Amino acid sequence: MRRSFLNIVLSCAAPALLLGACGTLPGAQSAGPQAKATAAESVEGASTYGLFLAGEAAMARGQTQDAGRLFSEAMTRPDADPILSERAFTATLLAGDVPGAARLAPTSPESAEAVRRMGALVRAVEALAEGDGKTARALLASDEIAFPHQAAAALLKPWAAAEAGDMTAALEAPAAGGDRVLSFFGLLGRGQIAERARRYEDADAAFKSAVDIGLSPRTAALAYGAFLERRGRKLDAGAVYETALAADPADRGLMAAKARAATGRKAPPQPTLQQGASQALLAPTAAMVAAKQIQIALGYLHLVLRLDPGRDDAWVLVGDMLQAGGDTDGARAAYARPKPGSVEFAEAQSKLAWTYQADGDNARALQLAQAAAGTGDRQARLGYADLLRGEKRYEEAVTILTTVMAEQKQPNWRLLYMRGVTLSQLDRWTEAEADLRAALALQPDDPELLNFLGYSWIDRGERLPEALAMVKKAVAANPSSGAMVDSLGWAYYRMGDYKEALAKLEEAVGLDAGDPEINDHLGDVYWRVGRKDEAMFQWRRVLTLDPDAKIRASAERKIAAGGLGAEPRRVAGN
């Protein structure tokens, strides 16, 4: 069975370590108007317990703003339980209201320890955002902030010290304990703080050390290059950008920085203390994402944006998390924040387009995707091409893909794969096969690619032994894929081995019972082994599963004819 190339979904696992609340950001469906109205109207006349349940339901739907309001209302009731303050704090933070969360942060010993720790960090960041370095510094140095927030506190301490006017403490390197990420962001911060203190040699040395760590060449190059530009060292800055571009030639941020340095345009302004602290928080945020601590990561991102509301990269990540959690309205608001001309604008607009495509508003999705692609951004153009494929505008999609591929210095197997899939949908098989084989030569172990090309040969009755080996390899890599097991069963069917085909196709239906093509194949093999009533049942079932036009026509033809014709000639190979 063929599979589309661009089937990329950001999945959020429920975190094992939450902010202390029962509600998570689950992979729920986006709440519809009725659900939102229910949440909005549930306060009037509700009991404290009713408000609590309504708040929990709103959290489960990803409606953190409604949840925060409901929990806050419940807190005002005489019979309110202390746990409501924890829920209100969590919901308010996840809704992005950091000042409100700081006011609600529980400090009572009766509150859950995890919530108190997060609350202390929120209060520290709010103090930093308000320019109160003294308070922030005291909180960050206290025992109130402990696991899992030590890294965040360590990276924020120098910025709090700088805001409090203690530059000596601000220039002390965070205790990294061998952690490369902490060392890297600590050095970036030290470079930026040293520049503020006009200790330019120290700043230069810190930036160079960050570059040498090699953890994030792009981040280090942009920070170091901007410093060099501000020092009037445009040629040196250009060399730094050029080195980083060697690792990622398509990076639009690096390309823009290189062009700015080359043309002598004004250097980027020195980051403020809040902006520097915001960047420092990105490292622990990434660590929480990697550890699947999604609530904490989203909370951190809101802290990042409280310190620097202009961080478009953080807005895109917030959008990703909210969309994965079912809050489509919140995701759209986040994706709308990056401004035209920013590096992240095209990506944000492209992702915004996909939210409308998921809701069935294809016209709006295509409009947004086309605008994003018009910026020239590579990923935005690829996203637009895939939306065009979804609308069966295959020729336009191929044109975009071919243009993007012509810009690449080296062949890209993913682009070859994507164009091959699109060409096959145009029945331009000779060209499609060439792309798919070229992609396989570059990436011989990718199961999706193996399956797509293998199934294509199987369905055409070509190169069956080779195709059989390919789909076997794909199934070995992904044995729970109904599509891949179906390909294997169909290979046995085309080779006349109905016994093995039956076993595999029944297994495939068990893995993906709602797939019309797999059910159609199972009907065919039932017919060949003499189980004709079951075959007719399967073909009728296909018609209930929203098949595409080709599969529907195949099933209807077999039902109308009362079954299959004579057994096809068995193919040993070719």
Coordinates of C-alpha atoms in Angstrom, one line a residue:
M1 CA 0.0 0.0 0.0
R2 CA 1.3 3.4 -0.9
R3 CA 1.9 6.1 1.7
S4 CA 2.1 9.9 1.2
F5 CA 5.5 11.4 1.9
L6 CA 4.4 14.4 3.9
N7 CA 2.6 12.8 6.8
I8 CA 4.3 14.7 9.6
V9 CA 2.4 15.1 12.9
L10 CA 3.8 16.7 16.0
S11 CA 2.7 14.3 18.7
C12 CA 2.8 15.3 22.4
A13 CA 3.1 12.5 24.9
A14 CA 1.4 13.2 28.2
P15 CA 4.1 14.3 30.5
A16 CA 5.1 12.2 33.5
L17 CA 6.2 15.3 35.5
L18 CA 3.5 17.9 35.4
L19 CA 3.2 21.3 37.1
G20 CA 1.3 19.5 39.8
A21 CA -2.1 19.7 38.1
C22 CA -4.3 16.9 36.9
G23 CA -4.9 18.5 33.5
T24 CA -2.4 17.9 30.8
L25 CA -2.1 19.1 27.2
P26 CA -3.4 15.9 25.6
G27 CA -3.7 15.2 21.9
A28 CA -7.4 16.2 22.1
Q29 CA -9.5 17.4 19.3
S30 CA -9.9 21.1 18.9
A31 CA -12.8 22.3 21.0
G32 CA -15.8 23.4 18.9
P33 CA -18.1 26.4 19.4
Q34 CA -20.5 24.4 21.6
A35 CA -17.7 23.3 24.0
K36 CA -16.4 26.8 24.2
A37 CA -19.9 28.2 24.9
T38 CA -20.4 25.6 27.6
A39 CA -17.1 26.6 29.3
A40 CA -18.0 30.3 29.1
E41 CA -21.5 29.9 30.5
S42 CA -20.6 27.4 33.3
V43 CA -19.8 30.0 36.0
E44 CA -23.3 31.3 36.6
G45 CA -25.1 29.2 39.2
A46 CA -22.4 26.5 39.4
S47 CA -21.2 25.0 42.7
T48 CA -17.5 25.1 43.7
Y49 CA -17.2 21.5 42.7
G50 CA -19.0 22.2 39.4
L51 CA -16.5 25.0 38.6
F52 CA -13.7 22.7 39.4
L53 CA -15.1 20.0 37.0
A54 CA -15.7 22.6 34.3
G55 CA -12.1 23.9 34.7
E56 CA -10.7 20.3 34.5
A57 CA -12.8 19.7 31.3
A58 CA -11.5 23.0 29.8
M59 CA -7.9 22.0 30.6
A60 CA -8.5 18.6 28.9
R61 CA -9.8 20.4 25.8
G62 CA -6.7 22.7 25.8
Q63 CA -8.8 25.8 26.7
T64 CA -6.4 27.1 29.3
Q65 CA -7.8 30.6 29.4
D66 CA -11.3 29.3 30.3
A67 CA -9.8 26.9 32.8
G68 CA -7.9 29.6 34.5
R69 CA -11.0 31.8 34.8
L70 CA -13.1 28.9 36.1
F71 CA -10.5 27.9 38.7
S72 CA -10.0 31.5 39.8
E73 CA -13.8 31.9 40.2
A74 CA -13.9 28.7 42.3
M75 CA -11.1 30.1 44.5
T76 CA -13.4 32.9 45.7
R77 CA -15.9 30.5 47.1
P78 CA -16.0 30.0 50.9
D79 CA -15.7 26.3 50.5
A80 CA -12.8 26.4 48.1
D81 CA -10.1 23.8 48.5
P82 CA -6.4 24.9 48.4
I83 CA -5.9 22.7 45.3
L84 CA -7.9 25.2 43.3
S85 CA -5.1 27.7 43.7
E86 CA -2.7 25.2 42.1
R87 CA -5.1 24.6 39.2
A88 CA -5.7 28.3 38.7
F89 CA -1.9 29.0 38.7
T90 CA -1.2 26.2 36.2
A91 CA -4.0 27.2 33.8
T92 CA -3.1 30.8 33.9
L93 CA 0.6 30.1 33.2
L94 CA -0.3 27.8 30.3
A95 CA -2.6 30.4 28.9
G96 CA 0.4 32.7 28.7
D97 CA -0.6 35.2 31.4
V98 CA 2.7 35.3 33.3
P99 CA 1.9 38.3 35.5
G100 CA -1.3 36.7 36.5
A101 CA 0.4 33.3 37.2
A102 CA 3.0 35.1 39.3
R103 CA 0.2 36.6 41.4
L104 CA -1.4 33.2 41.8
A105 CA 1.8 31.2 42.4
P106 CA 1.1 29.0 45.5
T107 CA 3.6 29.5 48.4
S108 CA 1.8 27.6 51.1
P109 CA 3.5 24.4 52.4
E110 CA 0.2 22.7 51.8
S111 CA 0.6 23.2 48.1
A112 CA 2.2 20.5 45.9
E113 CA 5.9 20.9 45.9
A114 CA 6.1 20.7 42.1
V115 CA 3.7 23.6 41.8
R116 CA 5.6 25.7 44.4
R117 CA 8.9 25.2 42.6
M118 CA 7.4 26.3 39.3
G119 CA 5.7 29.1 41.0
A120 CA 9.0 30.4 42.4
L121 CA 10.6 30.3 38.9
V122 CA 7.6 32.2 37.5
R123 CA 7.9 34.9 40.2
A124 CA 11.6 35.2 39.5
V125 CA 11.0 35.7 35.8
E126 CA 8.2 38.2 36.4
A127 CA 10.6 40.1 38.6
L128 CA 13.2 40.1 35.8
A129 CA 10.6 41.2 33.3
E130 CA 9.7 44.1 35.6
G131 CA 13.4 45.2 36.1
D132 CA 13.5 44.0 39.7
G133 CA 16.9 42.2 39.6
K134 CA 17.2 42.1 43.4
T135 CA 14.0 40.1 43.9
A136 CA 14.7 37.8 40.9
R137 CA 18.2 37.2 42.2
A138 CA 17.0 36.2 45.7
L139 CA 14.4 33.8 44.3
L140 CA 16.8 32.2 41.9
A141 CA 19.3 31.7 44.7
S142 CA 16.8 30.3 47.2
D143 CA 15.9 26.7 47.8
E144 CA 12.4 27.4 46.5
I145 CA 13.6 26.6 43.0
A146 CA 14.7 23.0 42.7
F147 CA 14.3 20.0 40.4
P148 CA 13.6 20.1 37.5
H149 CA 14.3 23.8 37.3
Q150 CA 18.0 24.0 38.4
A151 CA 19.2 24.6 34.8
A152 CA 16.8 27.4 34.2
A153 CA 17.8 29.0 37.5
A154 CA 21.5 28.7 36.8
L155 CA 21.2 30.3 33.4
L156 CA 19.0 33.1 34.7
K157 CA 21.2 34.0 37.7
P158 CA 23.8 36.0 35.7
W159 CA 21.1 38.1 34.1
A160 CA 19.4 38.8 37.5
A161 CA 22.8 39.8 38.9
A162 CA 23.3 42.1 36.0
E163 CA 19.9 43.7 36.4
A164 CA 20.7 44.1 40.1
G165 CA 23.9 46.0 39.1
D166 CA 26.4 43.3 40.3
M167 CA 28.5 42.8 37.1
T168 CA 31.1 40.8 38.9
A169 CA 28.6 38.1 39.8
A170 CA 27.0 38.5 36.4
L171 CA 30.2 37.5 34.7
E172 CA 30.7 34.3 36.7
A173 CA 30.1 31.2 34.6
P174 CA 27.2 29.0 35.6
A175 CA 28.2 25.8 37.3
A176 CA 27.7 23.5 34.3
G177 CA 28.8 20.2 35.9
G178 CA 30.0 18.9 32.5
D179 CA 26.6 19.8 30.8
R180 CA 27.5 21.0 27.3
V181 CA 24.1 22.8 26.9
L182 CA 24.6 24.7 30.1
S183 CA 28.2 25.6 29.2
F184 CA 27.1 26.7 25.7
F185 CA 24.3 29.1 26.8
G186 CA 26.3 30.2 29.8
L187 CA 29.1 31.3 27.4
L188 CA 26.6 33.1 25.2
G189 CA 25.2 34.9 28.2
R190 CA 28.7 35.8 29.5
G191 CA 29.6 37.2 26.1
Q192 CA 26.5 39.4 26.0
I193 CA 26.9 40.6 29.6
A194 CA 30.6 41.3 29.0
E195 CA 29.7 43.4 26.0
R196 CA 27.3 45.4 28.2
A197 CA 30.1 45.9 30.7
R198 CA 32.4 47.1 27.8
R199 CA 34.7 44.2 28.5
Y200 CA 35.1 43.5 24.8
E201 CA 38.0 41.1 24.9
D202 CA 36.2 39.0 27.5
A203 CA 33.1 39.1 25.3
D204 CA 35.0 38.0 22.2
A205 CA 36.6 35.1 24.1
A206 CA 33.3 33.9 25.5
F207 CA 31.6 34.0 22.0
K208 CA 34.5 32.2 20.5
S209 CA 34.3 29.5 23.1
A210 CA 30.6 29.1 22.5
V211 CA 31.3 28.6 18.8
D212 CA 34.0 26.0 19.6
I213 CA 31.6 23.9 21.6
G214 CA 29.8 23.3 18.3
L215 CA 26.4 22.7 19.9
S216 CA 24.3 25.1 17.9
P217 CA 26.4 26.7 15.1
R218 CA 23.5 28.9 14.0
T219 CA 22.8 30.3 17.4
A220 CA 26.5 30.9 18.2
A221 CA 27.2 32.4 14.8
L222 CA 24.2 34.9 15.0
A223 CA 25.2 36.0 18.5
Y224 CA 29.0 36.3 17.8
G225 CA 28.5 37.8 14.3
A226 CA 26.1 40.5 15.7
F227 CA 28.7 41.4 18.3
L228 CA 31.4 41.7 15.7
E229 CA 29.2 43.8 13.5
R230 CA 28.6 46.2 16.5
R231 CA 32.3 46.4 16.9
G232 CA 32.7 47.4 13.3
R233 CA 34.3 44.1 12.3
K234 CA 32.0 43.4 9.3
L235 CA 34.5 41.1 7.5
D236 CA 35.0 39.0 10.5
A237 CA 31.3 38.8 11.1
G238 CA 30.8 37.7 7.5
A239 CA 33.3 34.9 7.9
V240 CA 31.5 33.7 11.0
Y241 CA 28.2 33.6 9.1
E242 CA 29.8 31.9 6.1
T243 CA 31.2 29.1 8.3
A244 CA 27.8 28.4 9.8
L245 CA 26.2 28.5 6.4
A246 CA 28.4 25.7 5.3
A247 CA 26.5 23.4 7.7
D248 CA 23.1 24.7 6.6
P249 CA 23.2 26.6 3.3
A250 CA 19.5 27.2 3.3
D251 CA 19.3 29.0 6.7
R252 CA 17.5 32.3 5.9
G253 CA 18.6 33.9 9.2
L254 CA 22.2 33.3 8.5
M255 CA 21.8 34.4 4.9
A256 CA 20.2 37.6 5.9
A257 CA 22.9 38.3 8.5
K258 CA 25.7 37.6 6.0
A259 CA 24.0 40.0 3.5
R260 CA 23.7 42.7 6.2
A261 CA 27.3 42.4 7.1
A262 CA 28.4 42.4 3.5
T263 CA 26.5 45.5 2.6
G264 CA 27.5 47.4 5.7
R265 CA 23.9 47.9 6.9
K266 CA 23.3 48.8 10.5
A267 CA 24.2 46.1 13.0
P268 CA 21.6 44.5 15.2
P269 CA 21.1 46.3 18.5
Q270 CA 22.7 44.8 21.6
P271 CA 20.2 42.6 23.4
T272 CA 18.5 44.0 26.5
L273 CA 18.9 42.2 29.8
Q274 CA 15.4 40.7 29.4
Q275 CA 16.2 39.6 25.9
G276 CA 19.4 37.9 27.0
A277 CA 17.6 36.1 29.8
S278 CA 14.9 35.1 27.4
Q279 CA 17.5 33.4 25.1
A280 CA 19.0 31.7 28.1
L281 CA 15.7 30.0 28.9
L282 CA 15.5 28.4 25.5
A283 CA 18.0 25.7 26.5
P284 CA 16.0 24.3 29.5
T285 CA 12.9 24.6 27.3
A286 CA 14.4 22.4 24.7
A287 CA 15.5 19.9 27.4
M288 CA 11.9 19.7 28.6
V289 CA 10.6 19.1 25.1
A290 CA 13.1 16.4 24.6
A291 CA 12.1 14.8 28.0
K292 CA 8.4 15.0 26.9
Q293 CA 7.6 17.3 29.8
I294 CA 5.2 19.2 27.6
Q295 CA 3.4 21.3 30.2
I296 CA 6.6 22.5 31.7
A297 CA 8.0 23.3 28.2
L298 CA 4.9 25.3 27.3
G299 CA 5.2 27.1 30.7
Y300 CA 8.9 27.9 29.9
L301 CA 8.0 29.2 26.5
H302 CA 5.6 31.7 28.0
L303 CA 8.3 32.8 30.4
V304 CA 10.6 33.2 27.4
L305 CA 8.0 35.4 25.7
R306 CA 7.3 37.4 28.9
L307 CA 11.0 38.4 28.8
D308 CA 11.1 39.0 25.1
P309 CA 7.6 39.1 23.3
G310 CA 9.4 39.5 20.0
R311 CA 11.0 36.0 19.9
D312 CA 9.2 34.7 16.9
D313 CA 10.8 31.3 17.1
A314 CA 9.2 30.9 20.5
W315 CA 5.8 31.9 19.2
V316 CA 6.1 29.2 16.5
L317 CA 6.9 26.6 19.2
V318 CA 3.9 27.7 21.3
G319 CA 1.7 27.3 18.2
D320 CA 3.1 23.8 17.6
M321 CA 2.3 22.8 21.2
L322 CA -1.1 24.3 21.3
Q323 CA -2.1 22.8 18.0
A324 CA -0.9 19.4 19.2
G325 CA -2.9 19.8 22.4
G326 CA -6.1 20.6 20.6
D327 CA -6.2 24.4 21.1
T328 CA -6.5 25.5 17.4
D329 CA -7.6 29.0 18.2
G330 CA -4.6 29.5 20.5
A331 CA -2.2 28.0 18.0
R332 CA -3.5 30.3 15.3
A333 CA -3.0 33.3 17.5
A334 CA 0.6 32.2 18.2
Y335 CA 1.3 31.6 14.5
A336 CA 0.0 35.0 13.7
R337 CA 2.5 36.8 15.9
P338 CA 5.7 36.6 13.7
K339 CA 5.7 39.7 11.5
P340 CA 6.3 39.9 7.7
G341 CA 10.0 40.1 7.0
S342 CA 11.0 38.0 10.0
V343 CA 12.9 34.8 9.5
E344 CA 10.0 32.8 11.1
F345 CA 7.2 34.5 9.2
A346 CA 7.0 32.0 6.3
E347 CA 7.1 29.0 8.6
A348 CA 4.4 30.4 10.9
Q349 CA 2.2 31.3 8.0
S350 CA 2.7 27.8 6.5
K351 CA 1.7 26.2 9.8
L352 CA -1.2 28.5 10.1
A353 CA -2.3 27.2 6.7
W354 CA -2.2 23.6 7.9
T355 CA -4.6 24.4 10.8
Y356 CA -7.2 25.6 8.2
Q357 CA -6.5 22.6 6.0
A358 CA -7.1 20.3 9.0
D359 CA -10.5 22.0 9.6
G360 CA -11.5 21.5 5.9
D361 CA -11.1 25.1 4.9
N362 CA -8.9 24.3 1.9
A363 CA -9.4 27.7 0.2
R364 CA -8.1 29.6 3.3
A365 CA -5.3 27.1 3.7
L366 CA -4.1 27.5 0.1
Q367 CA -4.3 31.3 0.3
L368 CA -2.1 31.4 3.4
A369 CA 0.3 28.7 2.1
Q370 CA 0.7 30.6 -1.2
A371 CA 1.5 33.8 0.6
A372 CA 4.1 32.0 2.8
A373 CA 5.6 30.4 -0.3
G374 CA 5.8 33.8 -1.9
T375 CA 8.5 34.8 0.6
G376 CA 10.8 32.3 -1.0
D377 CA 11.2 30.2 2.1
R378 CA 12.1 26.6 1.1
Q379 CA 9.9 24.9 3.7
A380 CA 7.0 27.1 3.0
R381 CA 7.2 26.3 -0.7
L382 CA 7.3 22.6 0.1
G383 CA 4.3 22.9 2.4
Y384 CA 2.4 24.7 -0.4
A385 CA 3.3 22.0 -2.8
D386 CA 1.9 19.4 -0.4
L387 CA -1.3 21.3 0.0
L388 CA -1.6 21.5 -3.8
R389 CA -1.2 17.7 -3.9
G390 CA -4.1 17.4 -1.5
E391 CA -6.2 19.4 -3.9
K392 CA -5.0 17.2 -6.8
R393 CA -3.2 20.1 -8.4
Y394 CA -0.3 17.8 -9.1
E395 CA 1.3 19.7 -12.0
E396 CA 1.7 22.8 -9.9
A397 CA 3.1 20.8 -7.1
V398 CA 5.7 19.2 -9.4
T399 CA 6.7 22.6 -10.7
I400 CA 7.4 23.9 -7.2
L401 CA 9.3 20.8 -6.2
T402 CA 11.4 20.9 -9.4
T403 CA 12.3 24.5 -8.7
V404 CA 13.3 23.8 -5.1
M405 CA 15.4 20.8 -6.1
A406 CA 17.2 22.9 -8.7
E407 CA 18.4 25.2 -6.0
Q408 CA 20.0 22.4 -4.0
K409 CA 23.7 21.8 -4.3
Q410 CA 23.3 18.1 -3.5
P411 CA 20.5 15.7 -4.3
N412 CA 18.0 15.5 -1.4
W413 CA 16.3 12.1 -1.1
R414 CA 13.3 13.5 0.6
L415 CA 12.6 15.9 -2.3
L416 CA 13.2 13.1 -4.8
Y417 CA 10.7 11.0 -2.8
M418 CA 8.1 13.7 -2.6
R419 CA 8.3 14.5 -6.4
G420 CA 8.3 10.8 -7.2
V421 CA 5.1 10.4 -5.2
T422 CA 3.5 13.4 -7.0
L423 CA 4.6 12.2 -10.5
S424 CA 3.1 8.8 -9.8
Q425 CA -0.2 10.5 -9.1
L426 CA 0.0 12.1 -12.5
D427 CA 0.6 8.6 -14.0
R428 CA 4.1 9.8 -15.2
W429 CA 5.5 6.5 -14.0
T430 CA 8.8 6.6 -15.9
E431 CA 9.8 9.9 -14.3
A432 CA 8.4 8.9 -10.9
E433 CA 10.3 5.6 -10.9
A434 CA 13.5 7.5 -11.7
D435 CA 13.0 9.8 -8.7
L436 CA 12.1 7.0 -6.4
R437 CA 15.1 4.9 -7.3
A438 CA 17.4 7.9 -7.0
A439 CA 16.0 8.5 -3.5
L440 CA 16.4 4.9 -2.6
A441 CA 20.1 5.0 -3.7
L442 CA 20.6 7.9 -1.2
Q443 CA 18.5 6.4 1.6
P444 CA 18.3 2.6 1.1
D445 CA 16.9 1.8 4.6
D446 CA 13.9 4.2 4.9
P447 CA 10.8 2.0 5.4
E448 CA 8.3 4.5 3.9
L449 CA 10.4 4.9 0.7
L450 CA 11.0 1.1 0.5
N451 CA 7.3 0.5 0.9
F452 CA 6.2 3.1 -1.6
L453 CA 8.5 2.0 -4.4
G454 CA 8.1 -1.7 -3.6
Y455 CA 4.3 -1.4 -3.6
S456 CA 4.3 0.6 -6.9
W457 CA 6.2 -2.3 -8.6
I458 CA 4.0 -4.9 -7.0
D459 CA 0.8 -3.2 -8.1
R460 CA 2.1 -2.9 -11.6
G461 CA 3.3 -6.5 -11.6
E462 CA 6.9 -5.5 -12.2
R463 CA 10.2 -6.5 -10.5
L464 CA 8.3 -8.7 -8.0
P465 CA 11.2 -10.5 -6.3
E466 CA 13.0 -7.2 -5.8
A467 CA 9.8 -5.5 -4.6
L468 CA 9.0 -8.4 -2.2
A469 CA 12.5 -8.1 -0.6
M470 CA 11.9 -4.3 -0.2
V471 CA 8.6 -4.5 1.5
K472 CA 9.9 -7.3 3.7
K473 CA 12.6 -4.9 4.8
A474 CA 10.0 -2.2 5.4
V475 CA 7.8 -4.5 7.5
A476 CA 10.8 -5.6 9.6
A477 CA 11.5 -1.9 10.4
N478 CA 7.8 -1.1 11.1
P479 CA 5.9 -4.3 11.8
S480 CA 2.9 -2.4 13.3
S481 CA 2.2 -0.6 10.0
G482 CA -1.0 -1.9 8.4
A483 CA 0.0 -0.3 5.1
M484 CA 3.4 -2.0 5.0
V485 CA 2.0 -5.4 6.0
D486 CA -0.7 -4.9 3.2
S487 CA 2.1 -4.3 0.7
L488 CA 3.7 -7.6 1.7
G489 CA 0.4 -9.5 1.5
W490 CA -0.3 -7.9 -1.9
A491 CA 3.2 -9.0 -3.1
Y492 CA 2.4 -12.6 -2.2
Y493 CA -1.0 -12.3 -3.9
R494 CA 0.5 -11.0 -7.2
M495 CA 3.0 -13.9 -7.1
G496 CA 0.2 -16.4 -6.6
D497 CA 1.0 -17.4 -3.0
Y498 CA -2.6 -17.0 -1.7
K499 CA -2.0 -18.8 1.5
E500 CA 0.8 -16.4 2.6
A501 CA -1.2 -13.5 1.1
L502 CA -4.2 -14.4 3.2
A503 CA -2.2 -14.5 6.4
K504 CA -0.6 -11.1 5.8
L505 CA -3.7 -9.3 4.5
E506 CA -5.8 -10.5 7.5
E507 CA -2.9 -9.2 9.7
A508 CA -3.0 -5.9 7.8
V509 CA -6.7 -5.5 8.3
G510 CA -6.2 -6.2 12.0
L511 CA -3.7 -3.4 12.2
D512 CA -5.7 -0.9 10.1
A513 CA -9.3 -2.0 10.0
G514 CA -10.7 1.2 8.4
D515 CA -8.4 1.4 5.4
P516 CA -10.5 0.8 2.2
E517 CA -7.5 -0.4 0.1
I518 CA -6.5 -3.1 2.6
N519 CA -10.1 -4.3 2.8
D520 CA -10.3 -4.4 -1.0
H521 CA -7.2 -6.5 -1.2
L522 CA -8.5 -8.9 1.5
G523 CA -11.7 -9.4 -0.5
D524 CA -9.6 -10.3 -3.5
V525 CA -7.6 -13.0 -1.7
Y526 CA -10.8 -14.4 0.0
W527 CA -12.2 -14.9 -3.5
R528 CA -9.1 -16.7 -4.7
V529 CA -9.1 -19.1 -1.8
G530 CA -12.8 -19.9 -2.3
R531 CA -14.3 -17.8 0.5
K532 CA -16.6 -16.0 -1.8
D533 CA -19.2 -14.8 0.7
E534 CA -16.5 -13.2 2.8
A535 CA -15.0 -11.6 -0.4
M536 CA -18.4 -10.0 -1.2
F537 CA -18.7 -8.7 2.3
Q538 CA -15.2 -7.1 2.2
W539 CA -15.9 -5.4 -1.1
R540 CA -19.2 -4.0 0.2
R541 CA -17.4 -2.9 3.4
V542 CA -14.9 -1.0 1.2
L543 CA -17.8 1.2 0.0
T544 CA -18.6 2.3 3.6
L545 CA -15.0 3.4 4.3
D546 CA -14.9 6.6 2.1
P547 CA -12.6 5.1 -0.6
D548 CA -11.0 7.2 -3.4
A549 CA -12.6 7.0 -6.8
K550 CA -10.2 4.3 -8.1
I551 CA -10.8 1.9 -5.2
R552 CA -14.5 2.6 -5.2
A553 CA -14.8 1.8 -8.8
S554 CA -12.8 -1.4 -8.3
A555 CA -15.0 -2.6 -5.5
E556 CA -18.2 -1.7 -7.3
R557 CA -17.1 -3.5 -10.5
K558 CA -16.4 -6.7 -8.6
I559 CA -19.7 -6.6 -6.7
A560 CA -21.6 -5.9 -10.0
A561 CA -19.8 -8.8 -11.7
G562 CA -20.4 -11.2 -8.9
G563 CA -16.7 -11.6 -8.2
L564 CA -13.4 -11.8 -9.9
G565 CA -12.7 -13.3 -13.3
A566 CA -10.3 -16.1 -14.0
E567 CA -7.2 -16.5 -11.9
P568 CA -4.4 -14.3 -13.2
R569 CA -1.2 -15.8 -14.6
R570 CA 1.2 -16.3 -11.7
V571 CA 4.3 -14.2 -12.0
A572 CA 7.5 -15.6 -10.7
G573 CA 9.4 -12.5 -11.3
N574 CA 10.6 -10.1 -14.0

